[in-house]
Every structure is written in structure tokens, then in C-alpha cells.
Short mmCIF file of N, CA and C in Angstrom, two decimals:
data_model
loop_
_atom_site.label_atom_id
_atom_site.label_comp_id
_atom_site.label_asym_id
_atom_site.label_seq_id
_atom_site.Cartn_x
_atom_site.Cartn_y
_atom_site.Cartn_z
N MET A 1 119.83 25.29 113.38
CA MET A 1 120.44 26.77 114.07
C MET A 1 120.50 26.55 115.51
N SER A 2 121.50 26.76 115.88
CA SER A 2 121.56 26.93 117.23
C SER A 2 122.12 28.11 117.82
N LEU A 3 122.10 28.54 119.47
CA LEU A 3 122.05 29.89 119.79
C LEU A 3 123.40 29.62 120.78
N ILE A 4 124.11 30.02 120.78
CA ILE A 4 125.24 29.26 121.92
C ILE A 4 125.70 30.91 122.59
N ARG A 5 125.99 30.72 123.77
CA ARG A 5 126.50 31.84 124.09
C ARG A 5 128.12 31.23 124.79
N ARG A 6 129.00 32.41 124.50
CA ARG A 6 130.52 31.86 124.94
C ARG A 6 131.46 33.54 125.27
N GLY A 7 132.26 32.85 125.76
CA GLY A 7 132.92 34.28 126.19
C GLY A 7 134.49 34.33 125.69
N ASN A 8 135.37 35.07 126.28
CA ASN A 8 136.56 35.27 125.86
C ASN A 8 137.00 35.78 124.27
N ALA A 9 136.54 36.81 124.19
CA ALA A 9 136.66 37.14 122.30
C ALA A 9 137.34 38.19 122.47
N PHE A 10 138.59 38.23 121.87
CA PHE A 10 139.45 39.71 121.74
C PHE A 10 139.63 40.01 120.57
N ASP A 11 139.27 41.27 120.57
CA ASP A 11 139.03 41.86 119.29
C ASP A 11 138.96 43.62 119.54
N PRO A 12 140.33 43.94 119.29
CA PRO A 12 140.55 45.61 119.74
C PRO A 12 140.06 46.65 118.69
N PHE A 13 139.84 46.15 117.18
CA PHE A 13 139.66 47.28 116.57
C PHE A 13 138.30 46.51 115.57
N SER A 14 138.34 45.70 115.04
CA SER A 14 137.33 45.09 114.14
C SER A 14 136.85 43.35 114.30
N LEU A 15 135.52 43.24 114.02
CA LEU A 15 134.69 42.22 114.43
C LEU A 15 134.72 41.32 113.59
N ASP A 16 134.97 41.60 112.09
CA ASP A 16 135.08 40.93 110.98
C ASP A 16 136.41 40.34 110.49
N LEU A 17 136.73 39.23 110.23
CA LEU A 17 137.66 38.32 109.78
C LEU A 17 137.65 38.63 108.34
N TRP A 18 138.85 39.58 107.79
CA TRP A 18 138.52 39.90 106.56
C TRP A 18 139.98 40.41 106.24
N ASP A 19 140.30 39.47 105.12
CA ASP A 19 141.86 39.40 104.33
C ASP A 19 141.59 40.04 102.96
N PRO A 20 141.96 41.34 102.83
CA PRO A 20 141.69 42.34 101.96
C PRO A 20 142.24 41.80 100.50
N PHE A 21 143.50 40.79 100.81
CA PHE A 21 144.37 40.07 99.72
C PHE A 21 143.62 38.79 99.63
N ASP A 22 142.70 38.07 100.25
CA ASP A 22 141.79 36.87 99.91
C ASP A 22 141.07 36.71 98.66
N GLY A 23 141.50 35.72 97.87
CA GLY A 23 141.03 35.36 97.01
C GLY A 23 141.83 35.67 95.76
N PHE A 24 142.75 36.61 95.79
CA PHE A 24 144.02 36.72 94.68
C PHE A 24 144.79 35.55 94.81
N PRO A 25 145.74 35.76 93.52
CA PRO A 25 146.58 34.43 93.17
C PRO A 25 147.61 34.44 94.16
N PHE A 26 148.38 35.54 94.34
CA PHE A 26 149.25 35.40 95.58
C PHE A 26 149.17 35.69 96.73
N GLY A 27 147.44 35.83 97.06
CA GLY A 27 147.28 35.85 98.53
C GLY A 27 147.78 36.86 99.51
N SER A 28 147.89 36.65 100.55
CA SER A 28 148.17 37.64 101.77
C SER A 28 149.42 36.91 102.16
N GLY A 29 150.07 35.86 101.82
CA GLY A 29 151.30 35.30 102.42
C GLY A 29 151.08 34.40 103.54
N SER A 30 149.60 34.29 104.02
CA SER A 30 149.45 33.77 105.17
C SER A 30 148.63 32.46 104.53
N SER A 31 148.69 31.27 105.67
CA SER A 31 148.50 30.01 105.11
C SER A 31 147.89 29.30 106.47
N SER A 32 147.08 28.22 106.28
CA SER A 32 146.49 27.39 107.57
C SER A 32 148.02 27.16 108.60
N SER A 33 148.81 27.09 107.91
CA SER A 33 150.20 26.58 108.84
C SER A 33 150.74 27.87 109.63
N SER A 34 150.65 29.24 109.18
CA SER A 34 151.27 30.14 109.58
C SER A 34 150.70 30.41 110.87
N SER A 35 151.51 30.59 111.96
CA SER A 35 151.16 30.66 113.33
C SER A 35 151.06 32.06 113.67
N GLY A 36 151.21 32.94 113.22
CA GLY A 36 151.41 34.38 113.65
C GLY A 36 150.60 35.05 112.79
N SER A 37 149.81 34.55 111.91
CA SER A 37 149.01 35.47 111.10
C SER A 37 147.62 36.02 111.68
N LEU A 38 147.24 37.24 111.19
CA LEU A 38 145.75 37.81 111.80
C LEU A 38 144.62 36.83 111.20
N PHE A 39 144.90 36.36 109.73
CA PHE A 39 144.08 36.07 108.98
C PHE A 39 144.35 34.68 108.45
N PRO A 40 144.23 33.63 109.19
CA PRO A 40 144.70 32.08 108.45
C PRO A 40 143.98 31.99 107.54
N ARG A 41 144.68 31.61 106.53
CA ARG A 41 143.68 30.52 105.25
C ARG A 41 142.94 29.69 105.34
N THR A 42 142.22 29.15 105.38
CA THR A 42 141.47 28.08 105.79
C THR A 42 141.16 27.09 104.07
N GLY A 43 141.90 27.83 103.26
CA GLY A 43 141.79 27.01 101.98
C GLY A 43 140.89 28.02 100.57
N SER A 44 141.18 27.82 99.49
CA SER A 44 140.47 28.71 98.58
C SER A 44 139.20 28.61 98.46
N ASP A 45 138.46 27.06 98.72
CA ASP A 45 136.78 26.97 98.47
C ASP A 45 136.07 27.99 99.63
N THR A 46 137.15 28.44 100.55
CA THR A 46 136.13 29.57 101.54
C THR A 46 136.05 30.97 101.15
N ALA A 47 137.05 31.03 100.31
CA ALA A 47 137.31 32.79 99.94
C ALA A 47 135.61 33.17 99.21
N ALA A 48 135.15 32.82 98.70
CA ALA A 48 133.92 33.21 97.89
C ALA A 48 133.09 33.42 98.78
N PHE A 49 132.81 32.64 100.07
CA PHE A 49 131.71 32.57 100.74
C PHE A 49 131.87 33.32 101.93
N ALA A 50 133.42 33.51 102.41
CA ALA A 50 133.42 33.99 103.77
C ALA A 50 132.80 35.64 104.13
N GLY A 51 132.26 36.49 103.13
CA GLY A 51 131.75 37.71 103.31
C GLY A 51 130.44 37.58 103.22
N ALA A 52 129.48 36.92 103.96
CA ALA A 52 128.03 36.83 103.83
C ALA A 52 127.56 38.18 104.00
N ARG A 53 126.74 38.65 103.31
CA ARG A 53 126.19 39.85 103.49
C ARG A 53 125.04 39.91 104.60
N ILE A 54 125.50 40.92 105.38
CA ILE A 54 124.35 40.99 106.56
C ILE A 54 123.77 42.59 106.48
N ASP A 55 122.34 42.66 106.56
CA ASP A 55 121.90 44.28 106.90
C ASP A 55 121.83 43.73 108.34
N TRP A 56 122.02 45.23 109.24
CA TRP A 56 121.45 45.71 110.46
C TRP A 56 120.72 47.00 110.18
N LYS A 57 119.63 46.99 110.97
CA LYS A 57 118.80 47.98 111.09
C LYS A 57 118.20 47.90 112.53
N GLU A 58 117.86 49.21 113.26
CA GLU A 58 117.59 49.47 114.21
C GLU A 58 116.02 49.86 114.30
N THR A 59 115.45 49.18 115.01
CA THR A 59 113.88 49.67 115.44
C THR A 59 113.42 50.26 116.51
N PRO A 60 112.67 51.16 116.89
CA PRO A 60 112.18 51.37 118.40
C PRO A 60 112.68 50.12 119.43
N GLU A 61 112.16 48.85 118.81
CA GLU A 61 111.90 47.78 119.91
C GLU A 61 112.97 46.89 119.78
N ALA A 62 114.04 46.73 118.67
CA ALA A 62 114.98 45.92 118.61
C ALA A 62 115.95 46.30 117.56
N HIS A 63 116.69 45.57 117.81
CA HIS A 63 118.29 45.58 116.56
C HIS A 63 117.88 44.07 115.67
N VAL A 64 118.05 44.49 114.40
CA VAL A 64 117.41 43.11 113.61
C VAL A 64 118.35 42.88 112.17
N PHE A 65 118.79 42.06 112.62
CA PHE A 65 119.99 41.38 111.81
C PHE A 65 119.64 40.74 110.71
N LYS A 66 119.59 40.80 109.18
CA LYS A 66 119.41 39.84 108.27
C LYS A 66 120.47 39.60 107.43
N ALA A 67 120.47 38.09 107.12
CA ALA A 67 121.77 37.96 106.56
C ALA A 67 121.05 36.76 105.25
N ASP A 68 121.78 36.86 103.87
CA ASP A 68 121.44 35.87 103.03
C ASP A 68 122.22 34.81 103.11
N VAL A 69 121.36 33.71 103.46
CA VAL A 69 122.19 32.32 103.18
C VAL A 69 121.37 31.53 102.38
N PRO A 70 121.37 31.72 101.03
CA PRO A 70 120.78 30.58 100.13
C PRO A 70 121.27 29.30 100.23
N GLY A 71 120.52 28.17 100.39
CA GLY A 71 120.67 27.16 100.15
C GLY A 71 121.37 26.52 101.56
N LEU A 72 121.40 27.05 102.77
CA LEU A 72 121.73 26.58 103.77
C LEU A 72 120.48 26.29 104.62
N LYS A 73 120.62 25.19 105.60
CA LYS A 73 119.78 24.44 106.26
C LYS A 73 119.89 25.48 107.73
N LYS A 74 118.75 25.42 108.82
CA LYS A 74 119.07 26.36 109.78
C LYS A 74 120.17 25.29 110.69
N GLU A 75 120.36 24.17 110.37
CA GLU A 75 121.38 23.26 111.30
C GLU A 75 122.70 23.88 110.81
N GLU A 76 122.83 24.37 109.84
CA GLU A 76 124.12 24.87 109.09
C GLU A 76 124.46 26.08 109.34
N VAL A 77 123.80 26.82 110.24
CA VAL A 77 123.92 28.30 110.53
C VAL A 77 124.24 28.21 112.04
N LYS A 78 124.93 29.09 112.85
CA LYS A 78 125.14 29.27 114.14
C LYS A 78 124.95 30.71 114.51
N VAL A 79 124.14 31.07 115.65
CA VAL A 79 123.97 32.14 115.90
C VAL A 79 124.34 32.27 117.47
N GLU A 80 125.65 32.95 117.63
CA GLU A 80 126.18 33.19 119.32
C GLU A 80 126.69 34.41 119.71
N VAL A 81 126.62 34.19 121.31
CA VAL A 81 126.65 35.57 122.09
C VAL A 81 128.26 35.01 122.79
N GLU A 82 128.88 35.97 122.46
CA GLU A 82 130.73 35.94 123.15
C GLU A 82 130.75 37.14 124.05
N ASP A 83 130.94 37.06 125.43
CA ASP A 83 131.42 38.06 126.34
C ASP A 83 130.02 39.02 126.52
N GLY A 84 128.98 38.42 126.35
CA GLY A 84 127.59 39.02 126.56
C GLY A 84 127.02 40.28 125.57
N ASN A 85 128.14 40.98 124.99
CA ASN A 85 127.69 41.80 123.63
C ASN A 85 128.43 41.65 122.03
N ILE A 86 128.69 40.31 122.05
CA ILE A 86 129.18 40.14 120.39
C ILE A 86 128.63 39.30 119.88
N LEU A 87 127.75 39.57 118.83
CA LEU A 87 126.86 38.47 118.11
C LEU A 87 127.74 38.02 117.22
N GLN A 88 127.80 36.76 117.17
CA GLN A 88 128.71 36.06 115.83
C GLN A 88 127.70 35.11 115.11
N ILE A 89 127.50 35.57 114.00
CA ILE A 89 126.77 34.40 113.19
C ILE A 89 127.97 33.92 112.40
N SER A 90 127.68 32.49 112.31
CA SER A 90 128.66 31.64 111.15
C SER A 90 127.67 30.62 110.48
N GLY A 91 128.54 30.04 109.65
CA GLY A 91 128.17 28.84 109.05
C GLY A 91 128.90 28.28 107.95
N GLU A 92 128.55 27.08 107.31
CA GLU A 92 129.08 26.55 106.26
C GLU A 92 128.35 26.09 105.21
N ARG A 93 128.65 26.09 104.00
CA ARG A 93 128.33 25.53 102.55
C ARG A 93 129.07 24.48 102.27
N ASN A 94 128.96 23.19 102.32
CA ASN A 94 129.69 22.40 101.61
C ASN A 94 129.89 22.49 100.11
N LYS A 95 131.19 21.98 99.56
CA LYS A 95 131.12 21.91 98.19
C LYS A 95 130.67 20.43 97.55
N GLU A 96 129.99 20.56 96.37
CA GLU A 96 129.31 19.55 96.20
C GLU A 96 130.38 18.42 95.70
N GLN A 97 129.72 17.08 95.82
CA GLN A 97 131.27 16.10 95.39
C GLN A 97 130.69 16.06 93.94
N GLU A 98 132.25 15.91 93.58
CA GLU A 98 132.24 15.56 91.92
C GLU A 98 132.47 13.60 91.58
N GLU A 99 131.53 13.76 90.74
CA GLU A 99 131.37 12.03 90.46
C GLU A 99 132.08 11.72 89.16
N LYS A 100 132.74 10.78 89.14
CA LYS A 100 133.59 10.30 88.01
C LYS A 100 132.84 10.43 86.84
N THR A 101 131.67 10.12 87.10
CA THR A 101 130.98 9.97 85.80
C THR A 101 130.27 11.73 85.17
N GLU A 102 130.42 12.61 85.99
CA GLU A 102 130.06 13.94 85.79
C GLU A 102 131.06 14.61 85.07
N THR A 103 130.73 15.37 84.60
CA THR A 103 131.55 16.78 84.03
C THR A 103 131.20 18.10 84.31
N TRP A 104 131.90 18.69 84.94
CA TRP A 104 131.52 19.97 85.34
C TRP A 104 131.76 21.04 84.10
N HIS A 105 130.72 21.93 83.58
CA HIS A 105 131.15 23.23 82.69
C HIS A 105 131.32 24.53 83.23
N ARG A 106 130.72 24.51 84.55
CA ARG A 106 131.05 26.14 85.27
C ARG A 106 130.76 25.56 86.46
N VAL A 107 131.60 26.10 87.49
CA VAL A 107 131.21 26.26 88.61
C VAL A 107 131.31 27.74 89.49
N GLU A 108 130.32 28.32 89.64
CA GLU A 108 129.82 29.68 89.93
C GLU A 108 129.65 29.76 91.81
N ARG A 109 128.83 28.77 91.82
CA ARG A 109 128.10 28.87 93.45
C ARG A 109 129.17 28.56 94.55
N SER A 110 129.17 29.55 95.54
CA SER A 110 130.38 29.72 96.77
C SER A 110 130.21 28.53 97.31
N SER A 111 131.14 28.17 98.21
CA SER A 111 131.24 27.34 99.13
C SER A 111 132.10 27.56 100.29
N GLY A 112 131.91 27.00 101.24
CA GLY A 112 133.35 27.29 102.50
C GLY A 112 132.12 27.90 103.75
N LYS A 113 133.02 28.30 104.62
CA LYS A 113 132.59 28.85 105.85
C LYS A 113 132.67 30.65 105.71
N PHE A 114 131.66 30.84 106.57
CA PHE A 114 131.64 32.40 106.60
C PHE A 114 131.31 32.83 108.48
N LEU A 115 131.61 34.03 108.79
CA LEU A 115 131.95 34.22 109.99
C LEU A 115 131.99 35.69 110.10
N ARG A 116 130.69 36.41 110.60
CA ARG A 116 130.82 37.50 110.84
C ARG A 116 130.08 38.17 112.49
N ARG A 117 131.10 39.12 112.80
CA ARG A 117 130.55 39.37 114.10
C ARG A 117 130.55 41.15 114.31
N PHE A 118 129.43 41.08 115.63
CA PHE A 118 129.11 42.57 115.52
C PHE A 118 129.04 42.60 117.38
N ARG A 119 129.45 44.05 117.63
CA ARG A 119 129.47 44.35 118.69
C ARG A 119 127.96 45.12 119.04
N LEU A 120 127.56 44.58 119.77
CA LEU A 120 126.03 45.07 119.88
C LEU A 120 126.14 46.03 120.96
N PRO A 121 125.29 47.33 120.92
CA PRO A 121 125.33 48.46 121.85
C PRO A 121 124.70 48.01 123.25
N ASP A 122 124.79 49.04 124.08
CA ASP A 122 124.79 49.11 125.07
C ASP A 122 123.16 48.70 125.76
N ASN A 123 122.39 49.15 124.66
CA ASN A 123 121.03 49.02 125.02
C ASN A 123 120.50 47.37 124.61
N ALA A 124 121.19 46.49 123.93
CA ALA A 124 120.86 45.24 123.75
C ALA A 124 120.58 44.55 124.82
N LYS A 125 119.65 43.56 124.56
CA LYS A 125 119.36 42.21 125.61
C LYS A 125 119.60 41.53 124.88
N PRO A 126 120.97 40.74 124.94
CA PRO A 126 121.43 39.34 124.28
C PRO A 126 120.76 38.41 125.01
N GLU A 127 120.40 38.35 125.91
CA GLU A 127 119.97 37.14 126.65
C GLU A 127 118.29 36.90 126.20
N GLN A 128 117.68 37.82 125.17
CA GLN A 128 116.54 37.71 124.84
C GLN A 128 116.44 37.57 123.34
N ILE A 129 117.88 37.17 122.98
CA ILE A 129 117.94 37.00 121.24
C ILE A 129 117.15 35.95 120.59
N LYS A 130 116.24 36.32 119.45
CA LYS A 130 115.68 35.26 118.81
C LYS A 130 115.96 35.31 117.42
N ALA A 131 116.12 34.05 117.01
CA ALA A 131 116.73 34.05 115.50
C ALA A 131 115.68 32.77 114.84
N SER A 132 115.58 33.30 113.43
CA SER A 132 114.65 32.25 112.22
C SER A 132 115.16 32.55 111.27
N MET A 133 114.52 31.35 110.47
CA MET A 133 115.23 31.32 108.96
C MET A 133 114.20 30.99 107.96
N GLU A 134 114.04 31.82 106.72
CA GLU A 134 112.89 31.77 105.95
C GLU A 134 113.51 31.67 104.49
N ASN A 135 113.28 30.97 103.81
CA ASN A 135 113.41 31.35 102.52
C ASN A 135 114.83 31.75 102.38
N GLY A 136 115.96 31.13 102.68
CA GLY A 136 116.84 31.20 102.40
C GLY A 136 117.55 32.94 103.25
N VAL A 137 117.01 33.39 104.18
CA VAL A 137 117.21 34.76 104.75
C VAL A 137 117.17 34.43 106.52
N LEU A 138 118.31 34.55 107.06
CA LEU A 138 118.31 34.26 108.38
C LEU A 138 117.88 35.64 108.83
N THR A 139 117.36 36.07 110.09
CA THR A 139 116.78 36.89 111.13
C THR A 139 117.10 36.50 112.34
N VAL A 140 117.91 37.62 113.00
CA VAL A 140 118.28 37.69 114.12
C VAL A 140 117.68 39.08 114.86
N ILE A 141 117.14 38.92 115.84
CA ILE A 141 116.44 40.06 116.57
C ILE A 141 116.67 40.05 117.78
N VAL A 142 117.72 41.15 118.23
CA VAL A 142 118.15 41.41 119.47
C VAL A 142 117.03 42.57 120.40
N PRO A 143 116.21 42.38 121.15
CA PRO A 143 115.40 43.11 121.56
C PRO A 143 116.31 44.58 122.22
N LYS A 144 115.66 45.60 122.38
CA LYS A 144 116.27 46.73 123.21
C LYS A 144 115.96 47.10 124.47
N GLU A 145 116.77 47.19 125.47
CA GLU A 145 116.22 47.91 126.78
C GLU A 145 115.47 49.30 126.38
N GLU A 146 114.19 49.31 127.37
CA GLU A 146 113.32 50.51 127.22
C GLU A 146 114.37 51.90 127.68
N LEU A 147 113.89 52.80 127.27
CA LEU A 147 114.83 54.18 127.36
C LEU A 147 113.80 54.52 128.55
N LYS A 148 114.86 54.69 129.74
CA LYS A 148 114.28 55.50 131.20
C LYS A 148 114.43 57.00 130.77
N LYS A 149 112.99 57.62 130.84
CA LYS A 149 113.05 58.85 130.55
C LYS A 149 113.43 59.81 131.73
N PRO A 150 114.49 60.82 131.65
CA PRO A 150 115.06 61.42 132.85
C PRO A 150 113.92 62.06 133.62
N GLU A 151 114.22 61.77 134.56
CA GLU A 151 113.00 62.54 135.58
C GLU A 151 113.29 64.08 136.10
N VAL A 152 112.55 65.01 135.62
CA VAL A 152 112.78 66.34 135.78
C VAL A 152 112.22 66.92 137.05
N LYS A 153 113.07 67.56 137.96
CA LYS A 153 112.49 68.07 138.88
C LYS A 153 112.85 69.52 138.97
N SER A 154 111.42 69.87 139.28
CA SER A 154 111.46 71.19 139.36
C SER A 154 111.91 72.12 140.67
N ILE A 155 112.84 72.83 140.56
CA ILE A 155 113.51 73.33 141.89
C ILE A 155 113.18 75.29 142.00
N GLN A 156 112.72 75.25 143.00
CA GLN A 156 112.04 76.78 143.39
C GLN A 156 113.16 77.69 143.89
N ILE A 157 113.01 78.93 143.13
CA ILE A 157 114.37 79.84 143.50
C ILE A 157 113.76 80.71 144.19
N SER A 158 114.69 80.42 145.42
CA SER A 158 113.98 81.59 146.85
C SER A 158 115.02 82.83 146.33
N GLY A 159 114.45 83.80 146.83
CA GLY A 159 115.44 84.66 147.13
C GLY A 159 114.68 86.22 146.74
#
């Protein structure tokens, strides 16, 4: 697992790369060769794993992200920060190689790449992010800045 800081992320509306027609037999009409598509297709083996499920909760001290990534090693997962406030979690599960002596009866486990992006709130401290992985669950902790209590100043009324 690596923590990488990058820049130049352009995303005016949504931070998730999601194609509502991905996985349908007719697809969205986009393909990896179509240059003008917002949702380039990278192959049917990526469709099932593309939407990695991630929980985001806020505690008094931090923003906590938890992602289910069963079967992945920490070296196969990337946690990156773009433009100082975009958290990006990505990874890839490779398809098992088919041996000529084997006969597959059922293939239900997903494989392929996933990518999720989250715009961090202003109170996040992205330079202090910590990530860990245990039992197929990636946990990313983004500390928060302490809230400054507004100073109350009493003003005497004359008159």
C-alpha cells in the first residue's frame, strides 16, 4: 500500500467514475478506444469490481474511511491525495489464470480495477493521513483540525 500525493485533478461534479450502463450487454457505447468519452471502458473484467464499497464516518478527531477489499494485499492498494483535498483510493484484483487442465464450473468472484475519489472537507489535514489494512478491510484516517472557539468579547454599553 502506498500513500501518494498528486495534483491537477479536474472533477466539476462527481468524484466517482461511474458508468450507469457498465456491465450491460449493450454497454454505454464507450470503449477504451473512444477518445471523447467521460467513462472509458477498460474491459468487461473490471465491471464487477469497479464499485468498491467504502464507508465514510466523521468522528470528533478525524474522518474515517473503511473499504472492503477482500483478497487484496496492501501492495495492491493505493491511497493518494490530489490537489491537497481529493482522497483517491484505488487498486486491482487480477483474474486467476486458467490452466488447460482445469475446468471452471462457476466464476463469481470479481476481478479488475477500482477507483474511488472523495473531496475532503476544509477541516481535514491531508498531510497527516494514515492508512492500514487488516482482514481485507482498508482503513484510512484523515485527522481533523481542532475547531477554534470564537472569542466572545463583552462590550459595555454607554449611555
